CSV table of C-alpha atoms and ligand atoms in Angstrom, one decimal:
chain,number,residue,atom,x,y,z
G,1,MET,CA,106.5,109.8,87.5
G,2,SER,CA,104.4,107.1,88.6
G,3,ASP,CA,102.9,104.4,86.1
G,4,SER,CA,99.6,105.6,86.5
G,5,GLU,CA,100.2,109.4,85.6
G,6,GLU,CA,102.0,108.4,82.5
G,7,ARG,CA,98.7,107.5,81.2
G,8,GLU,CA,96.4,110.5,80.9
G,9,GLY,CA,93.2,111.2,79.8
G,10,PRO,CA,89.5,110.4,80.6
G,11,HIS,CA,90.1,106.5,80.9
G,12,ALA,CA,93.2,107.2,83.4
G,13,GLU,CA,93.3,104.9,86.6
G,14,ARG,CA,93.2,106.5,89.7
G,15,PRO,CA,95.0,105.0,92.3
G,16,GLN,CA,92.4,106.2,94.9
G,17,ASP,CA,89.7,103.7,93.1
G,18,TRP,CA,91.5,101.2,93.3
G,19,ALA,CA,90.7,98.2,96.3
G,20,PRO,CA,93.2,97.5,98.8
G,21,ALA,CA,95.0,94.7,97.1
G,22,THR,CA,95.7,96.4,94.3
G,23,ARG,CA,96.8,99.8,96.4
G,24,LEU,CA,99.6,97.5,97.7
G,25,VAL,CA,101.2,95.8,94.9
G,26,ARG,CA,100.8,99.3,92.7
G,27,GLY,CA,100.4,102.1,94.9
G,28,GLY,CA,103.5,104.9,95.2
G,29,LEU,CA,105.1,103.0,92.2
G,30,ALA,CA,108.0,105.6,90.6
G,31,ARG,CA,109.8,103.7,87.9
G,32,THR,CA,113.0,105.2,86.6
G,33,PRO,CA,113.3,105.6,83.0
G,34,TYR,CA,114.9,101.6,83.0
G,35,GLY,CA,111.4,100.7,83.7
G,36,GLU,CA,112.5,98.0,86.7
G,37,ILE,CA,109.1,95.8,87.8
G,38,ALA,CA,110.3,95.9,91.4
G,39,GLU,CA,111.0,99.0,93.4
G,40,PRO,CA,114.7,100.2,93.1
G,41,ILE,CA,116.4,100.9,96.3
G,42,PHE,CA,118.2,104.5,96.2
G,43,LEU,CA,120.6,104.0,98.7
G,44,THR,CA,122.1,107.3,98.4
G,45,GLN,CA,122.4,109.8,101.4
G,46,SER,CA,122.2,113.3,99.2
G,47,PHE,CA,121.4,114.5,95.5
G,48,ALA,CA,123.3,116.7,93.0
G,49,TYR,CA,122.0,119.5,91.4
G,50,ASP,CA,122.5,120.8,87.8
G,51,SER,CA,123.3,124.1,88.8
G,52,ALA,CA,123.6,126.4,91.8
G,53,GLU,CA,120.3,128.0,91.0
G,54,ALA,CA,118.8,124.6,90.8
G,55,ALA,CA,120.0,124.3,94.3
G,56,ASP,CA,118.7,127.1,94.9
G,57,ARG,CA,115.2,126.5,94.0
G,58,ARG,CA,115.5,123.1,95.8
G,59,PHE,CA,116.4,124.4,99.2
G,60,SER,CA,113.7,127.0,98.8
G,61,GLY,CA,110.8,124.5,98.2
G,62,GLU,CA,110.2,125.8,94.8
G,63,ASP,CA,111.4,122.7,93.0
G,64,PRO,CA,109.9,119.8,95.4
G,65,GLY,CA,112.8,117.3,94.6
G,66,PHE,CA,115.0,115.4,97.1
G,67,ILE,CA,117.9,117.0,99.5
G,68,TYR,CA,119.2,114.5,101.8
G,69,ALA,CA,118.0,111.5,103.2
G,70,ARG,CA,117.3,112.6,106.4
G,71,TYR,CA,114.9,115.0,105.0
G,72,GLY,CA,113.5,112.3,102.2
G,73,ASN,CA,114.5,109.6,99.6
G,74,PRO,CA,112.6,108.1,96.6
G,75,THR,CA,112.6,104.6,98.0
G,76,VAL,CA,111.3,106.0,101.4
G,77,LYS,CA,108.6,107.9,99.6
G,78,MET,CA,107.2,105.2,97.7
G,79,PHE,CA,106.6,103.3,101.1
G,80,GLU,CA,105.2,106.4,102.1
G,81,ASP,CA,102.5,107.0,99.2
G,82,ARG,CA,101.9,103.4,99.1
G,83,LEU,CA,101.2,102.9,102.9
G,84,ALA,CA,99.6,106.4,102.6
G,85,LEU,CA,96.7,105.3,99.7
G,86,LEU,CA,96.1,102.1,101.5
G,87,GLU,CA,95.2,103.9,104.8
G,88,GLY,CA,92.9,106.7,102.7
G,89,ALA,CA,95.4,109.4,104.4
G,90,THR,CA,96.6,112.1,102.1
G,91,GLY,CA,100.1,112.2,103.9
G,92,CYS,CA,102.6,109.8,105.4
G,93,ARG,CA,106.0,110.1,107.0
G,94,ALA,CA,107.9,107.0,107.3
G,95,LEU,CA,110.5,106.7,110.2
G,96,ALA,CA,113.2,104.3,111.6
G,97,SER,CA,110.9,102.5,114.5
G,98,GLY,CA,107.5,102.6,115.6
G,99,MET,CA,108.9,104.0,118.8
G,100,ALA,CA,110.5,106.9,116.5
G,101,ALA,CA,106.8,107.4,115.1
G,102,VAL,CA,105.3,107.5,118.6
G,103,ASN,CA,107.8,109.6,120.0
G,104,ILE,CA,107.7,112.1,117.3
G,105,ALA,CA,103.7,112.0,117.1
G,106,LEU,CA,103.7,113.1,120.5
G,107,LEU,CA,106.8,115.6,120.8
G,108,GLY,CA,105.4,117.3,117.5
G,109,LEU,CA,102.1,118.3,119.2
G,110,LEU,CA,103.2,118.5,122.7
G,111,ARG,CA,105.1,121.6,124.5
G,112,ALA,CA,106.1,122.2,127.9
G,113,GLY,CA,102.8,123.5,130.1
G,114,ASP,CA,100.9,120.8,128.1
G,115,HIS,CA,98.9,117.9,129.2
G,116,LEU,CA,98.3,114.7,127.6
G,117,VAL,CA,95.6,111.9,128.3
G,118,ALA,CA,96.8,108.1,127.4
G,119,SER,CA,94.9,104.9,128.0
G,120,ARG,CA,96.7,102.9,130.4
G,121,ALA,CA,97.0,99.5,128.5
G,122,LEU,CA,100.3,100.7,126.5
G,123,PHE,CA,103.5,98.8,124.9
G,124,GLY,CA,106.0,99.2,127.5
G,125,SER,CA,108.1,101.8,125.5
G,126,CYS,CA,105.1,103.9,124.6
G,127,ARG,CA,104.2,103.9,128.1
G,128,TRP,CA,107.6,104.9,129.2
G,129,ILE,CA,107.2,107.7,127.2
G,130,VAL,CA,103.9,109.0,128.5
G,131,THR,CA,105.0,108.6,131.9
G,132,GLN,CA,108.7,109.0,132.3
G,133,MET,CA,110.0,111.2,129.2
G,134,LEU,CA,107.0,113.8,128.9
G,135,PRO,CA,107.2,115.0,132.3
G,136,ARG,CA,110.9,115.5,132.2
G,137,PHE,CA,110.1,118.2,129.3
G,138,GLY,CA,106.9,119.5,131.3
G,139,VAL,CA,104.3,117.8,129.7
G,140,GLU,CA,101.9,116.6,132.1
G,141,SER,CA,100.1,113.3,132.0
G,142,THR,CA,96.9,111.2,132.9
G,143,VAL,CA,97.0,107.4,132.3
G,144,VAL,CA,93.5,106.1,132.1
G,145,ASP,CA,91.3,102.9,131.7
G,146,GLY,CA,90.8,103.7,128.0
G,147,THR,CA,87.4,101.4,128.0
G,148,ASP,CA,86.1,103.7,130.4
G,149,LEU,CA,84.9,107.0,128.2
G,150,GLU,CA,83.6,108.9,131.7
G,151,ALA,CA,87.8,108.7,132.8
G,152,TRP,CA,88.9,110.2,129.6
G,153,ARG,CA,86.4,113.0,130.1
G,154,ALA,CA,87.3,113.6,133.7
G,155,ALA,CA,91.1,113.9,133.0
G,156,VAL,CA,90.5,116.8,130.8
G,157,ARG,CA,92.3,120.0,131.7
G,158,PRO,CA,92.3,123.3,130.0
G,159,ASN,CA,95.9,122.5,128.8
G,160,THR,CA,94.9,119.1,127.2
G,161,LYS,CA,96.7,119.4,123.4
G,162,ALA,CA,96.5,115.2,123.0
G,163,PHE,CA,95.0,112.1,123.7
G,164,PHE,CA,97.2,108.9,122.7
G,165,LEU,CA,95.7,105.2,122.7
G,166,GLU,CA,96.4,101.7,121.5
G,167,SER,CA,93.5,99.5,120.3
G,168,PRO,CA,94.0,96.4,120.6
G,169,ALA,CA,96.2,97.2,123.2
G,170,ASN,CA,99.5,95.2,123.9
G,171,PRO,CA,99.5,92.6,125.6
G,172,LEU,CA,95.8,92.0,126.6
G,173,LEU,CA,93.8,93.1,123.4
G,174,GLU,CA,91.9,95.6,125.2
G,175,ILE,CA,89.6,97.5,122.6
G,176,ILE,CA,88.9,101.2,123.0
G,177,ASP,CA,85.7,102.9,121.3
G,178,ILE,CA,87.9,104.9,118.8
G,179,PRO,CA,84.8,107.1,117.8
G,180,ALA,CA,83.7,107.8,121.2
G,181,VAL,CA,87.2,108.9,122.3
G,182,ALA,CA,87.8,111.1,119.0
G,183,GLU,CA,84.6,112.8,119.9
G,184,ILE,CA,86.0,113.5,123.6
G,185,ALA,CA,89.2,114.7,122.1
G,186,HIS,CA,87.9,117.0,119.6
G,187,ALA,CA,85.3,118.5,122.1
G,188,THR,CA,88.4,120.0,124.1
G,189,GLY,CA,90.5,120.9,121.0
G,190,ALA,CA,93.2,117.7,121.6
G,191,LYS,CA,94.2,115.8,118.9
G,192,LEU,CA,93.8,112.1,119.2
G,193,VAL,CA,96.7,110.0,118.0
G,194,VAL,CA,95.9,105.9,117.7
G,195,ASP,CA,98.7,103.3,117.8
G,196,ASN,CA,97.2,100.8,115.0
G,197,ALA,CA,100.2,98.2,115.3
G,198,PHE,CA,97.9,95.3,116.4
G,199,ALA,CA,95.0,95.8,114.0
G,200,SER,CA,97.4,96.6,111.3
G,201,PRO,CA,95.7,99.0,108.2
G,202,ILE,CA,93.8,96.1,106.7
G,203,LEU,CA,91.7,95.5,109.6
G,204,GLN,CA,91.2,99.1,111.0
G,205,SER,CA,91.1,102.3,109.8
G,206,PRO,CA,91.5,104.9,112.7
G,207,LEU,CA,91.4,107.8,110.6
G,208,GLN,CA,88.2,106.8,108.9
G,209,LEU,CA,87.0,106.3,112.7
G,210,GLY,CA,87.8,110.0,114.0
G,211,ALA,CA,91.6,109.8,114.9
G,212,ASP,CA,93.9,112.7,113.9
G,213,MET,CA,97.0,110.7,113.6
G,214,VAL,CA,97.7,106.8,113.2
G,215,VAL,CA,100.9,105.5,114.3
G,216,TYR,CA,102.6,102.1,113.1
G,217,SER,CA,105.2,99.8,114.3
G,218,ALA,CA,106.2,98.9,110.6
G,219,THR,CA,108.2,96.2,111.8
G,220,LYS,CA,105.1,94.3,112.6
G,221,HIS,CA,102.7,93.4,110.1
G,222,ILE,CA,103.8,95.3,107.6
G,223,ASP,CA,107.2,93.8,107.3
G,224,GLY,CA,105.9,90.8,109.0
G,225,GLN,CA,108.4,88.5,108.2
G,226,GLY,CA,111.2,89.5,110.9
G,227,ARG,CA,113.6,91.7,108.8
G,228,VAL,CA,113.7,95.2,109.6
G,229,LEU,CA,112.4,98.0,112.1
G,230,GLY,CA,110.3,100.8,110.8
G,231,GLY,CA,107.4,102.9,111.3
G,232,ALA,CA,105.2,105.5,109.9
G,233,ILE,CA,103.0,108.3,111.2
G,234,LEU,CA,99.7,109.0,108.7
G,235,GLY,CA,97.2,111.8,108.8
G,236,GLU,CA,96.7,115.0,107.0
G,237,ASP,CA,99.5,116.1,104.7
G,238,ALA,CA,99.0,119.8,106.1
G,239,ALA,CA,99.0,118.8,109.6
G,240,LEU,CA,102.1,116.4,109.3
G,241,ASP,CA,104.0,119.5,107.9
G,242,GLU,CA,103.0,121.8,110.8
G,243,HIS,CA,103.5,119.4,113.6
G,244,TYR,CA,106.4,117.2,112.6
G,245,LYS,CA,108.5,118.3,109.3
G,246,GLU,CA,111.1,120.4,111.0
G,247,LEU,CA,111.2,117.9,114.2
G,248,ILE,CA,111.9,115.1,111.8
G,249,ARG,CA,114.4,117.1,109.7
G,250,HIS,CA,116.6,118.3,112.6
G,251,THR,CA,116.2,115.3,114.9
G,252,GLY,CA,117.0,112.6,112.6
G,253,PRO,CA,114.8,109.5,112.9
G,254,ALA,CA,115.0,108.9,109.3
G,255,LEU,CA,114.0,105.6,108.0
G,256,SER,CA,116.8,103.7,105.8
G,257,PRO,CA,115.9,103.5,102.2
G,258,PHE,CA,116.8,99.8,102.6
G,259,SER,CA,114.4,99.3,105.3
G,260,ALA,CA,111.6,100.9,103.5
G,261,TRP,CA,112.3,98.7,100.0
G,262,VAL,CA,111.9,95.6,102.4
G,263,LEU,CA,108.8,97.4,104.0
G,264,LEU,CA,107.4,98.2,100.1
G,265,LYS,CA,107.9,94.4,99.5
G,266,GLY,CA,106.0,93.5,102.7
G,267,LEU,CA,102.9,95.8,101.8
G,268,GLU,CA,102.7,93.6,98.7
G,269,THR,CA,101.9,90.5,100.6
G,270,LEU,CA,100.1,92.4,103.8
G,271,GLU,CA,96.5,91.8,103.1
G,272,LEU,CA,97.1,88.1,102.1
G,273,ARG,CA,99.0,87.4,105.3
G,274,VAL,CA,96.8,89.6,107.5
G,275,MET,CA,94.1,87.6,106.3
G,276,ARG,CA,95.5,84.2,106.8
G,277,GLN,CA,96.8,84.6,109.9
G,278,SER,CA,93.5,86.3,111.2
G,279,ALA,CA,91.6,83.1,110.0
G,280,THR,CA,94.1,81.1,111.6
G,281,ALA,CA,94.0,83.0,115.1
G,282,ALA,CA,90.1,82.9,115.0
G,283,THR,CA,90.2,79.3,114.6
G,284,LEU,CA,92.6,78.6,117.4
G,285,ALA,CA,91.1,80.8,120.0
G,286,ASP,CA,87.9,78.7,120.1
G,287,LYS,CA,90.2,75.8,120.2
G,288,ILE,CA,92.5,77.1,123.3
G,289,ALA,CA,89.6,78.6,124.5
G,290,GLU,CA,88.1,75.1,125.2
G,291,HIS,CA,91.5,73.6,126.9
G,292,THR,CA,90.8,73.1,130.4
G,293,ALA,CA,94.8,74.6,131.3
G,294,VAL,CA,93.3,78.2,129.9
G,295,ASP,CA,91.5,80.0,132.9
G,296,ARG,CA,90.6,83.1,130.6
G,297,ILE,CA,91.2,84.1,126.8
G,298,PHE,CA,91.4,87.6,125.4
G,299,TYR,CA,90.9,87.8,121.4
G,300,PRO,CA,88.6,90.2,120.1
G,301,ALA,CA,86.6,88.3,117.7
G,302,ARG,CA,85.3,86.1,120.5
G,303,ALA,CA,81.8,86.7,122.2
G,304,ASP,CA,83.6,86.4,125.7
G,305,HIS,CA,85.9,89.4,125.0
G,306,PRO,CA,84.7,92.4,127.3
G,307,GLN,CA,84.6,94.4,124.4
G,308,ALA,CA,83.5,92.4,121.3
G,309,THR,CA,80.7,94.9,120.3
G,310,ILE,CA,83.3,97.6,119.7
G,311,ALA,CA,85.5,95.2,118.1
G,312,ALA,CA,82.8,94.0,115.8
G,313,ARG,CA,82.2,97.7,115.1
G,314,GLN,CA,85.6,98.6,114.5
G,315,MET,CA,87.7,95.9,113.3
G,316,LYS,CA,87.3,93.8,110.1
G,317,ALA,CA,88.5,90.9,111.7
G,318,GLY,CA,89.7,89.7,115.4
G,319,GLY,CA,93.2,90.1,114.1
G,320,THR,CA,96.4,87.8,114.3
G,321,ILE,CA,97.6,88.0,118.3
G,322,MET,CA,95.4,86.5,121.3
G,323,ALA,CA,96.5,85.9,125.0
G,324,PHE,CA,95.4,83.8,127.7
G,325,ASP,CA,95.9,83.4,131.1
G,326,LEU,CA,97.5,80.0,132.5
G,327,GLY,CA,96.8,80.6,136.2
G,328,GLY,CA,100.5,81.3,137.2
G,329,ARG,CA,104.1,81.8,135.9
G,330,PRO,CA,105.3,78.3,136.6
G,331,LYS,CA,102.3,77.1,134.0
G,332,ALA,CA,102.8,79.6,131.8
G,333,PHE,CA,106.7,78.7,131.3
G,334,ALA,CA,106.0,75.1,131.3
G,335,PHE,CA,103.4,76.0,127.9
G,336,LEU,CA,106.3,78.1,126.4
G,337,ASN,CA,109.1,75.4,127.3
G,338,ALA,CA,106.9,72.8,125.9
G,339,LEU,CA,106.4,74.7,122.2
G,340,GLN,CA,108.3,72.9,119.1
G,341,ILE,CA,106.7,74.9,116.3
G,342,VAL,CA,106.0,78.1,117.7
G,343,ASP,CA,108.9,80.2,118.8
G,344,ILE,CA,109.2,82.0,122.0
G,345,SER,CA,110.1,86.1,121.0
G,346,ASN,CA,108.9,89.3,122.3
G,347,ASN,CA,108.2,90.4,118.6
G,348,LEU,CA,104.5,89.5,117.0
G,349,ALA,CA,102.7,89.8,113.6
G,350,ASP,CA,105.5,87.8,112.1
G,351,ALA,CA,104.8,85.1,109.4
G,352,LYS,CA,106.4,82.6,112.3
G,353,SER,CA,104.2,82.2,115.4
G,354,LEU,CA,105.6,83.4,118.5
G,355,ALA,CA,104.6,83.5,122.1
G,356,VAL,CA,106.0,85.0,124.7
G,357,HIS,CA,105.4,85.7,128.8
G,358,PRO,CA,104.8,89.6,128.8
G,359,SER,CA,105.4,90.4,132.5
G,360,THR,CA,109.0,88.9,132.2
G,361,THR,CA,109.7,90.6,129.0
G,362,THR,CA,107.8,93.0,127.0
G,363,HIS,CA,105.9,94.7,130.1
G,364,ARG,CA,108.8,94.2,132.6
G,365,SER,CA,109.0,97.9,132.9
G,366,THR,CA,105.6,98.6,133.6
G,367,PRO,CA,105.1,98.7,137.2
G,368,GLU,CA,103.5,95.2,138.6
G,369,ALA,CA,100.5,97.1,140.2
G,370,ASP,CA,99.8,98.9,136.8
G,371,ARG,CA,100.3,95.7,134.8
G,372,LEU,CA,97.5,93.7,137.6
G,373,ALA,CA,95.2,96.9,136.6
G,374,ILE,CA,94.9,95.8,133.1
G,375,GLY,CA,94.6,92.1,134.5
G,376,LEU,CA,98.1,91.4,133.3
G,377,THR,CA,99.0,88.6,135.4
G,378,GLU,CA,102.1,86.0,135.6
G,379,GLY,CA,99.8,83.7,134.2
G,380,CYS,CA,99.5,85.3,131.1
G,381,VAL,CA,101.0,84.6,127.6
G,382,ARG,CA,100.5,86.6,124.3
G,383,LEU,CA,100.5,84.3,121.0
G,384,SER,CA,101.1,85.8,117.6
G,385,VAL,CA,99.7,83.4,114.9
G,386,GLY,CA,101.9,82.8,112.0
G,387,LEU,CA,101.2,81.6,108.2
G,388,GLU,CA,102.1,77.7,109.4
G,389,ASP,CA,99.6,75.4,108.8
G,390,PRO,CA,96.8,75.4,111.2
G,391,VAL,CA,96.6,71.7,112.3
G,392,ASP,CA,100.4,71.9,112.8
G,393,LEU,CA,99.8,75.1,114.9
G,394,GLU,CA,97.0,73.4,116.5
G,395,ARG,CA,98.8,70.2,117.5
G,396,ASP,CA,101.9,72.2,119.0
G,397,LEU,CA,99.5,74.4,121.2
G,398,MET,CA,97.5,71.6,122.5
G,399,ARG,CA,100.9,69.8,123.6
G,400,ALA,CA,101.9,72.7,125.6
G,401,LEU,CA,98.6,73.5,126.9
G,402,ASN,CA,98.8,70.1,128.4
G,403,ALA,CA,102.2,70.4,129.9
G,404,ALA,CA,100.8,73.7,131.3
G,405,GLY,CA,98.0,71.8,132.7
G,406,SER,CA,100.1,68.9,134.6
G,407,ALA,CA,102.8,71.6,136.0
G,408,ALA,CA,102.8,72.7,139.3
P,1,PLP,C1,106.4,96.9,119.0
P,1,PLP,C2,105.3,98.3,119.0
P,1,PLP,C3,105.8,99.5,119.2
P,1,PLP,C4,107.0,99.7,118.9
P,1,PLP,O1,107.5,99.5,117.4
P,1,PLP,P1,109.2,99.2,116.8
P,1,PLP,O2,109.3,98.6,115.6
P,1,PLP,O3,109.6,98.1,118.0
P,1,PLP,O4,109.7,100.2,117.7
P,1,PLP,C5,105.0,100.5,119.5
P,1,PLP,N1,103.6,100.3,119.6
P,1,PLP,C6,103.0,98.9,119.8
P,1,PLP,C7,101.8,98.7,119.8
P,1,PLP,C8,103.6,97.9,119.5
P,1,PLP,O5,103.6,96.6,119.3
């Protein structure tokens, strides 16, 4: 029973007509008879039935209520409904982490004997699933330069069932032309799964760009305040049921109701945070690029980004994350060690600005040759811009860049 459903008639507000800011605060709200303003946390594993017949109806699917928290939970459902409304998707399945979402999204589409094509610039764990785990179960995979459309086309085989990409990619913000790759996937009957963690639902809508499924690490922008892990798969509700319903129910990657509640509250401020962090990042990227210690900067909204035109077409802004090459590990480490406000941390999209050396941390498990193929040298630093005052951040970053400049 959502608030809006109670008010029926010709003048009833329809959540689908709301702008994103309203969807983020009110979407999916399902109040109990107490009329609480904040969303309740239903910290319950299971549910009681009025009669044996009611339990029978619940299990048959005739009565759509909740059964067990591994299958669904009211707080988790509020999070799913709110995120689906924001994304413009008919379905959302919330999961325990971003990796649970990536794993389920791919496992549900693939069987032994199938083939997957993925872009090579992937988060380390995503890459492990594609190149190490899926082949163990008889799924072949080909990793391509995601910016090269001809490479996607050439990788297609008769048994290709899925395409997977990240855009912007972790850690060097490589941008992939989502509509063009969707067209190649669909021409061969494959489904396109897009990991949209870096852009967030505020800056990019992969489903509108032609993707079949979009996956999130809700740990990133959606929480965005360093608290809980979470993930989600969004797409057409019937397709999510077809590919993922049984897999999710029987393998157990359920999101905790408490974490779902934290993420619901995160959604309320998502647009404010992403727009502000992105504006600060754009200003800082220009200042960082001018510093003599910086050999190269990677930020999607800058004209010197290799895929700047595609980024401008499919993203509303450059985002909260950038990377830059300082020309060697000693300089990158000197930069990180001189920071006084920005933390050294492998997380990203947080209210607190965070910087990391990907080669020795997040992308440590990616073989060196593969790191170099995507331009990830030992001099690269990834910076996630938070909500601190831009002037304070600029001072901290310039001091650290000076330290990098004078390091051996
Ligand atoms: C962090 C991240 C993930 C994994 O998310 P978790 O919530 O940490 O499991 C997946 N994809 C991308 C692009 C990420 O940045």
